[in-house]
Amino acid sequence: MLGGAVAFTWWQSGDSTPAEAVPIPVVVGDTRSVLFVVEGADGRATSLALFVSDGVENHRVLVAPPDLTMQLPGYGDGSLREAQAIEDAGLVRLALVNELGVWIDETITLGPGEVEAVLSEAVRVNLPNAFIVNTPQGDVVSASAGSDVFVPETTETLLVTQGADSPLEWLQRQRAVWEAIAGQVAAAPGTAVAVAPGFESISEPLGQAVVSVLPVDRVGVGISEVYVVSRDADLLNERIAFLSLSDVARPRVEILNATTLPGVTRPLAEVLIEAGFRIIKTDNAEERFRQETLVIAQGVPNQQAALDTQALLGAGDVVVDSSGSGVVDVSIIVGRDIATR
């Protein structure tokens, strides 16, 4: 999936210098985080928005491009668009939790026509650029840039159709549409709740939320161009730090399946991610008939991380590679003792 992304993932994770602890602010209210995944007719994600709230006054909606590329735990590198088709919104959520290091309470999937159903009436959208669609007769301007009122069906089209826009231009248009959706749900939540009950608990803060684009970087050009989460520290330190899984750098882990049994790395990755580890790689090992799981501490300083990993897995012998890898802190070579259960 998306060749070329692997090299970048390893590059961005290859710094062997321990990251500094991220200060987590004191949270007074009840935090809340909901991931919205809009699914197209082909089963792939067409729009993604993460609502986060500290329960007091920090309410945000972060809009992410569907082609955002990252580690899909259990499957390797790929886009969130494809993650929805591979499994469902659960994999999209897990990939974002792993990538961002923040907790996401739940996911809400909206299928074709359900964004339209969420909106009880026409809404005003401030389009940052013209919506241009490709037709056999050439490009046609379907909606001009600026503020205008659109019926629910057209609003959904503006959200899920890329048209002639570049991915980043489309992302800015999606941000504008999500801003309109958030305001409408807050004003008239009944219709939205009927479509997806999860709207009920967040309808009020949605109306107060700042809607912005998740910081992303473009990597590569042309056919190899992909988008990845920006390493801008402000994302965690200032926006969603109250949802952080850990106030210290998360141990980086690779999981390699050394058996012939399929589907082994995905559930192990989920256990580790939700316990505060970061999965860097899931793949098959060169050996395929290992009986006993091996947990390798990559460097003496990572012994405790390896022991914590062993405790979570409930099996495995711990060994220390004193030279370390410089890329991961813990390597898990999965044997049949874990794979069979």
CSV table of C-alpha atoms in Angstrom, one decimal, residues 5-261:
chain,number,residue,atom,x,y,z
A,5,ALA,CA,5.7,5.8,2.5
A,6,VAL,CA,7.6,3.1,4.4
A,7,ALA,CA,10.9,4.9,4.0
A,8,PHE,CA,9.5,8.1,5.4
A,9,THR,CA,7.9,6.3,8.4
A,10,TRP,CA,11.2,4.7,9.3
A,11,TRP,CA,13.0,8.0,8.8
A,12,GLN,CA,10.7,10.0,11.1
A,13,SER,CA,11.0,7.2,13.7
A,14,GLY,CA,14.7,6.7,13.5
A,15,ASP,CA,15.9,9.3,15.9
A,16,SER,CA,17.4,7.3,18.8
A,17,THR,CA,17.4,10.3,21.1
A,18,PRO,CA,14.6,9.9,23.7
A,19,ALA,CA,11.9,12.5,23.2
A,20,GLU,CA,11.2,15.0,25.9
A,21,ALA,CA,8.2,14.5,28.1
A,22,VAL,CA,5.1,16.3,26.9
A,23,PRO,CA,3.5,18.3,29.7
A,24,ILE,CA,-0.2,17.4,30.1
A,25,PRO,CA,-2.4,20.3,31.4
A,26,VAL,CA,-4.7,19.8,34.3
A,27,VAL,CA,-8.2,18.9,33.0
A,28,VAL,CA,-11.1,20.2,35.0
A,29,GLY,CA,-14.0,18.8,33.0
A,30,ASP,CA,-14.8,15.4,31.4
A,31,THR,CA,-12.8,15.0,28.2
A,32,ARG,CA,-14.5,13.7,25.1
A,33,SER,CA,-13.2,12.6,21.7
A,34,VAL,CA,-15.3,11.3,18.8
A,35,LEU,CA,-14.0,10.4,15.3
A,36,PHE,CA,-16.3,10.9,12.4
A,37,VAL,CA,-15.7,8.8,9.4
A,38,VAL,CA,-17.7,9.5,6.2
A,39,GLU,CA,-17.8,6.4,4.1
A,40,GLY,CA,-18.3,6.4,0.3
A,41,ALA,CA,-20.3,3.8,-1.7
A,42,ASP,CA,-17.0,1.9,-2.3
A,43,GLY,CA,-16.5,1.4,1.4
A,44,ARG,CA,-13.5,3.8,1.6
A,45,ALA,CA,-13.3,6.9,3.8
A,46,THR,CA,-14.1,10.1,2.0
A,47,SER,CA,-13.9,12.6,4.9
A,48,LEU,CA,-12.5,12.4,8.5
A,49,ALA,CA,-13.1,14.7,11.4
A,50,LEU,CA,-11.9,14.3,15.0
A,51,PHE,CA,-14.0,16.2,17.7
A,52,VAL,CA,-12.1,16.7,20.9
A,53,SER,CA,-13.1,18.5,24.1
A,54,ASP,CA,-11.5,19.1,27.5
A,55,GLY,CA,-15.0,19.4,29.0
A,56,VAL,CA,-14.6,23.0,29.8
A,57,GLU,CA,-13.8,25.5,27.0
A,58,ASN,CA,-11.4,23.8,24.6
A,59,HIS,CA,-13.6,22.3,21.9
A,60,ARG,CA,-12.1,21.5,18.5
A,61,VAL,CA,-12.8,19.7,15.3
A,62,LEU,CA,-9.7,18.6,13.4
A,63,VAL,CA,-10.3,17.7,9.8
A,64,ALA,CA,-7.9,15.1,8.3
A,65,PRO,CA,-7.4,14.2,4.6
A,66,PRO,CA,-8.7,10.7,3.8
A,67,ASP,CA,-5.4,9.9,2.0
A,68,LEU,CA,-3.4,10.6,5.2
A,69,THR,CA,-0.7,7.9,5.4
A,70,MET,CA,0.5,6.2,8.5
A,71,GLN,CA,1.0,2.8,10.1
A,72,LEU,CA,-2.2,0.7,9.9
A,73,PRO,CA,-1.5,-1.7,12.8
A,74,GLY,CA,-1.5,-5.2,11.5
A,75,TYR,CA,-1.3,-4.2,7.9
A,76,GLY,CA,1.7,-2.0,7.4
A,77,ASP,CA,1.8,1.5,5.9
A,78,GLY,CA,-1.4,2.8,4.2
A,79,SER,CA,-3.9,5.5,4.0
A,80,LEU,CA,-6.9,6.1,6.3
A,81,ARG,CA,-9.1,5.9,3.2
A,82,GLU,CA,-8.0,2.3,2.7
A,83,ALA,CA,-8.2,1.5,6.4
A,84,GLN,CA,-11.9,2.0,6.3
A,85,ALA,CA,-12.2,-0.5,3.5
A,86,ILE,CA,-9.8,-3.0,5.0
A,87,GLU,CA,-11.8,-3.3,8.2
A,88,ASP,CA,-14.0,-0.4,9.4
A,89,ALA,CA,-13.8,2.8,11.4
A,90,GLY,CA,-12.2,0.8,14.3
A,91,LEU,CA,-9.0,0.4,12.3
A,92,VAL,CA,-9.1,4.1,11.3
A,93,ARG,CA,-9.4,5.0,15.0
A,94,LEU,CA,-6.6,2.7,16.1
A,95,ALA,CA,-4.3,4.1,13.5
A,96,LEU,CA,-4.9,7.6,14.6
A,97,VAL,CA,-4.6,6.7,18.3
A,98,ASN,CA,-1.2,5.2,17.4
A,99,GLU,CA,-0.1,8.1,15.3
A,100,LEU,CA,-1.2,11.0,17.5
A,101,GLY,CA,-0.8,9.3,20.9
A,102,VAL,CA,-4.2,10.5,22.1
A,103,TRP,CA,-7.3,8.6,23.2
A,104,ILE,CA,-10.4,8.5,21.0
A,105,ASP,CA,-13.5,7.5,22.8
A,106,GLU,CA,-15.7,6.3,19.9
A,107,THR,CA,-16.2,6.4,16.2
A,108,ILE,CA,-19.3,7.4,14.2
A,109,THR,CA,-19.6,6.2,10.6
A,110,LEU,CA,-21.8,8.1,8.2
A,111,GLY,CA,-22.6,6.3,5.0
A,112,PRO,CA,-23.7,7.7,1.7
A,113,GLY,CA,-26.7,10.0,2.2
A,114,GLU,CA,-26.3,10.2,6.0
A,115,VAL,CA,-24.5,13.6,6.1
A,116,GLU,CA,-27.5,14.9,4.2
A,117,ALA,CA,-29.8,13.2,6.7
A,118,VAL,CA,-27.9,14.8,9.7
A,119,LEU,CA,-28.7,18.3,8.4
A,120,SER,CA,-32.3,19.2,9.0
A,121,GLU,CA,-32.2,22.2,6.6
A,122,ALA,CA,-30.0,24.2,4.2
A,123,VAL,CA,-26.8,25.5,5.7
A,124,ARG,CA,-24.4,28.3,5.0
A,125,VAL,CA,-21.0,27.3,3.9
A,126,ASN,CA,-18.0,29.7,3.5
A,127,LEU,CA,-16.2,28.0,0.6
A,128,PRO,CA,-12.5,28.9,0.4
A,129,ASN,CA,-12.4,28.2,-3.3
A,130,ALA,CA,-14.7,27.4,-6.2
A,131,PHE,CA,-16.0,23.8,-6.4
A,132,ILE,CA,-15.2,22.7,-9.9
A,133,VAL,CA,-16.3,19.3,-11.3
A,134,ASN,CA,-15.0,17.5,-14.3
A,135,THR,CA,-17.5,16.7,-17.0
A,136,PRO,CA,-17.1,15.3,-20.6
A,137,GLN,CA,-17.6,18.8,-21.8
A,138,GLY,CA,-14.8,20.2,-19.6
A,139,ASP,CA,-14.5,21.7,-16.1
A,140,VAL,CA,-17.7,23.3,-14.7
A,141,VAL,CA,-17.9,25.6,-11.7
A,142,SER,CA,-20.6,24.0,-9.6
A,143,ALA,CA,-20.3,26.5,-6.7
A,144,SER,CA,-18.4,29.7,-6.5
A,145,ALA,CA,-16.0,30.7,-3.7
A,146,GLY,CA,-17.4,32.6,-0.8
A,147,SER,CA,-20.4,32.4,1.5
A,148,ASP,CA,-23.6,30.7,0.2
A,149,VAL,CA,-26.5,28.6,1.4
A,150,PHE,CA,-26.7,25.0,0.2
A,151,VAL,CA,-29.3,22.3,0.6
A,152,PRO,CA,-28.3,19.2,2.6
A,153,GLU,CA,-27.7,17.1,-0.6
A,154,THR,CA,-25.4,19.6,-2.1
A,155,THR,CA,-23.6,20.1,1.2
A,156,GLU,CA,-22.8,16.4,1.3
A,157,THR,CA,-21.5,16.6,-2.2
A,158,LEU,CA,-19.2,19.5,-1.3
A,159,LEU,CA,-17.8,17.3,1.5
A,160,VAL,CA,-17.2,14.0,-0.2
A,161,THR,CA,-16.4,15.0,-3.8
A,162,GLN,CA,-12.8,16.1,-4.6
A,163,GLY,CA,-13.7,17.6,-8.0
A,164,ALA,CA,-10.8,19.4,-9.7
A,165,ASP,CA,-9.3,20.5,-6.4
A,166,SER,CA,-5.9,19.3,-5.2
A,167,PRO,CA,-6.0,17.2,-2.0
A,168,LEU,CA,-5.1,20.2,0.1
A,169,GLU,CA,-7.7,22.4,-1.5
A,170,TRP,CA,-10.3,19.7,-1.0
A,171,LEU,CA,-9.3,19.5,2.6
A,172,GLN,CA,-9.9,23.2,3.1
A,173,ARG,CA,-13.3,22.8,1.5
A,174,GLN,CA,-14.0,19.9,3.8
A,175,ARG,CA,-13.1,22.1,6.8
A,176,ALA,CA,-15.6,24.7,5.7
A,177,VAL,CA,-18.3,22.1,5.4
A,178,TRP,CA,-17.6,20.5,8.8
A,179,GLU,CA,-17.8,24.0,10.3
A,180,ALA,CA,-21.3,24.3,8.8
A,181,ILE,CA,-22.3,20.8,10.0
A,182,ALA,CA,-21.1,21.5,13.5
A,183,GLY,CA,-23.1,24.7,13.7
A,184,GLN,CA,-26.2,23.1,12.3
A,185,VAL,CA,-26.0,20.0,14.7
A,186,ALA,CA,-25.7,22.4,17.7
A,187,ALA,CA,-28.6,24.4,16.5
A,188,ALA,CA,-30.9,21.5,15.8
A,189,PRO,CA,-29.5,18.3,17.2
A,190,GLY,CA,-32.6,16.1,17.0
A,191,THR,CA,-32.2,15.2,13.4
A,192,ALA,CA,-28.5,14.3,13.8
A,193,VAL,CA,-29.2,12.2,16.9
A,194,ALA,CA,-31.8,10.2,15.0
A,195,VAL,CA,-29.1,9.3,12.4
A,196,ALA,CA,-26.3,8.7,14.9
A,197,PRO,CA,-27.1,8.7,18.6
A,198,GLY,CA,-23.4,9.6,19.4
A,199,PHE,CA,-24.2,13.2,18.4
A,200,GLU,CA,-26.3,13.7,21.5
A,201,SER,CA,-23.5,14.0,24.0
A,202,ILE,CA,-21.5,16.4,21.9
A,203,SER,CA,-24.1,18.5,20.1
A,204,GLU,CA,-23.7,21.6,22.4
A,205,PRO,CA,-19.9,21.8,22.4
A,206,LEU,CA,-19.9,21.2,18.6
A,207,GLY,CA,-21.4,24.6,18.2
A,208,GLN,CA,-18.5,26.2,20.2
A,209,ALA,CA,-15.8,24.2,18.5
A,210,VAL,CA,-12.9,25.7,16.6
A,211,VAL,CA,-12.8,23.8,13.3
A,212,SER,CA,-9.4,23.5,11.7
A,213,VAL,CA,-7.3,21.2,9.5
A,214,LEU,CA,-5.1,18.6,11.2
A,215,PRO,CA,-1.5,19.7,10.5
A,216,VAL,CA,-0.2,17.6,7.6
A,217,ASP,CA,3.0,17.5,5.5
A,218,ARG,CA,3.3,16.6,1.9
A,219,VAL,CA,6.0,14.0,1.2
A,220,GLY,CA,7.2,13.3,-2.3
A,221,VAL,CA,6.0,14.6,-5.6
A,222,GLY,CA,3.9,13.3,-8.5
A,223,ILE,CA,2.8,9.7,-8.3
A,224,SER,CA,4.7,9.1,-5.0
A,225,GLU,CA,3.2,12.1,-3.2
A,226,VAL,CA,1.6,11.2,0.1
A,227,TYR,CA,0.4,13.2,3.2
A,228,VAL,CA,1.5,12.5,6.7
A,229,VAL,CA,0.8,14.0,10.1
A,230,SER,CA,3.0,17.0,10.7
A,231,ARG,CA,5.6,16.7,13.5
A,232,ASP,CA,4.6,20.2,14.7
A,233,ALA,CA,4.8,20.0,18.5
A,234,ASP,CA,1.9,22.5,18.8
A,235,LEU,CA,-0.5,19.8,17.8
A,236,LEU,CA,-0.1,17.9,21.1
A,237,ASN,CA,1.2,20.6,23.3
A,238,GLU,CA,-1.5,23.2,22.7
A,239,ARG,CA,-4.5,21.5,21.1
A,240,ILE,CA,-5.2,18.0,22.3
A,241,ALA,CA,-2.6,17.3,25.0
A,242,PHE,CA,-5.4,16.6,27.5
A,243,LEU,CA,-6.1,13.4,25.6
A,244,SER,CA,-2.5,12.1,25.6
A,245,LEU,CA,-2.0,8.5,26.3
A,246,SER,CA,1.3,9.2,28.2
A,247,ASP,CA,3.2,12.2,29.6
A,248,VAL,CA,6.5,10.6,28.5
A,249,ALA,CA,7.7,9.4,25.1
A,250,ARG,CA,5.9,6.2,24.1
A,251,PRO,CA,8.1,3.1,23.6
A,252,ARG,CA,8.4,2.3,19.9
A,253,VAL,CA,7.6,-1.3,19.1
A,254,GLU,CA,7.7,-3.6,16.1
A,255,ILE,CA,5.7,-6.8,16.0
A,256,LEU,CA,6.9,-9.6,13.7
A,257,ASN,CA,4.8,-12.7,13.2
A,258,ALA,CA,7.2,-15.8,13.2
A,259,THR,CA,4.4,-18.3,12.6
A,260,THR,CA,2.3,-19.4,9.6
A,261,LEU,CA,-0.9,-18.3,11.4
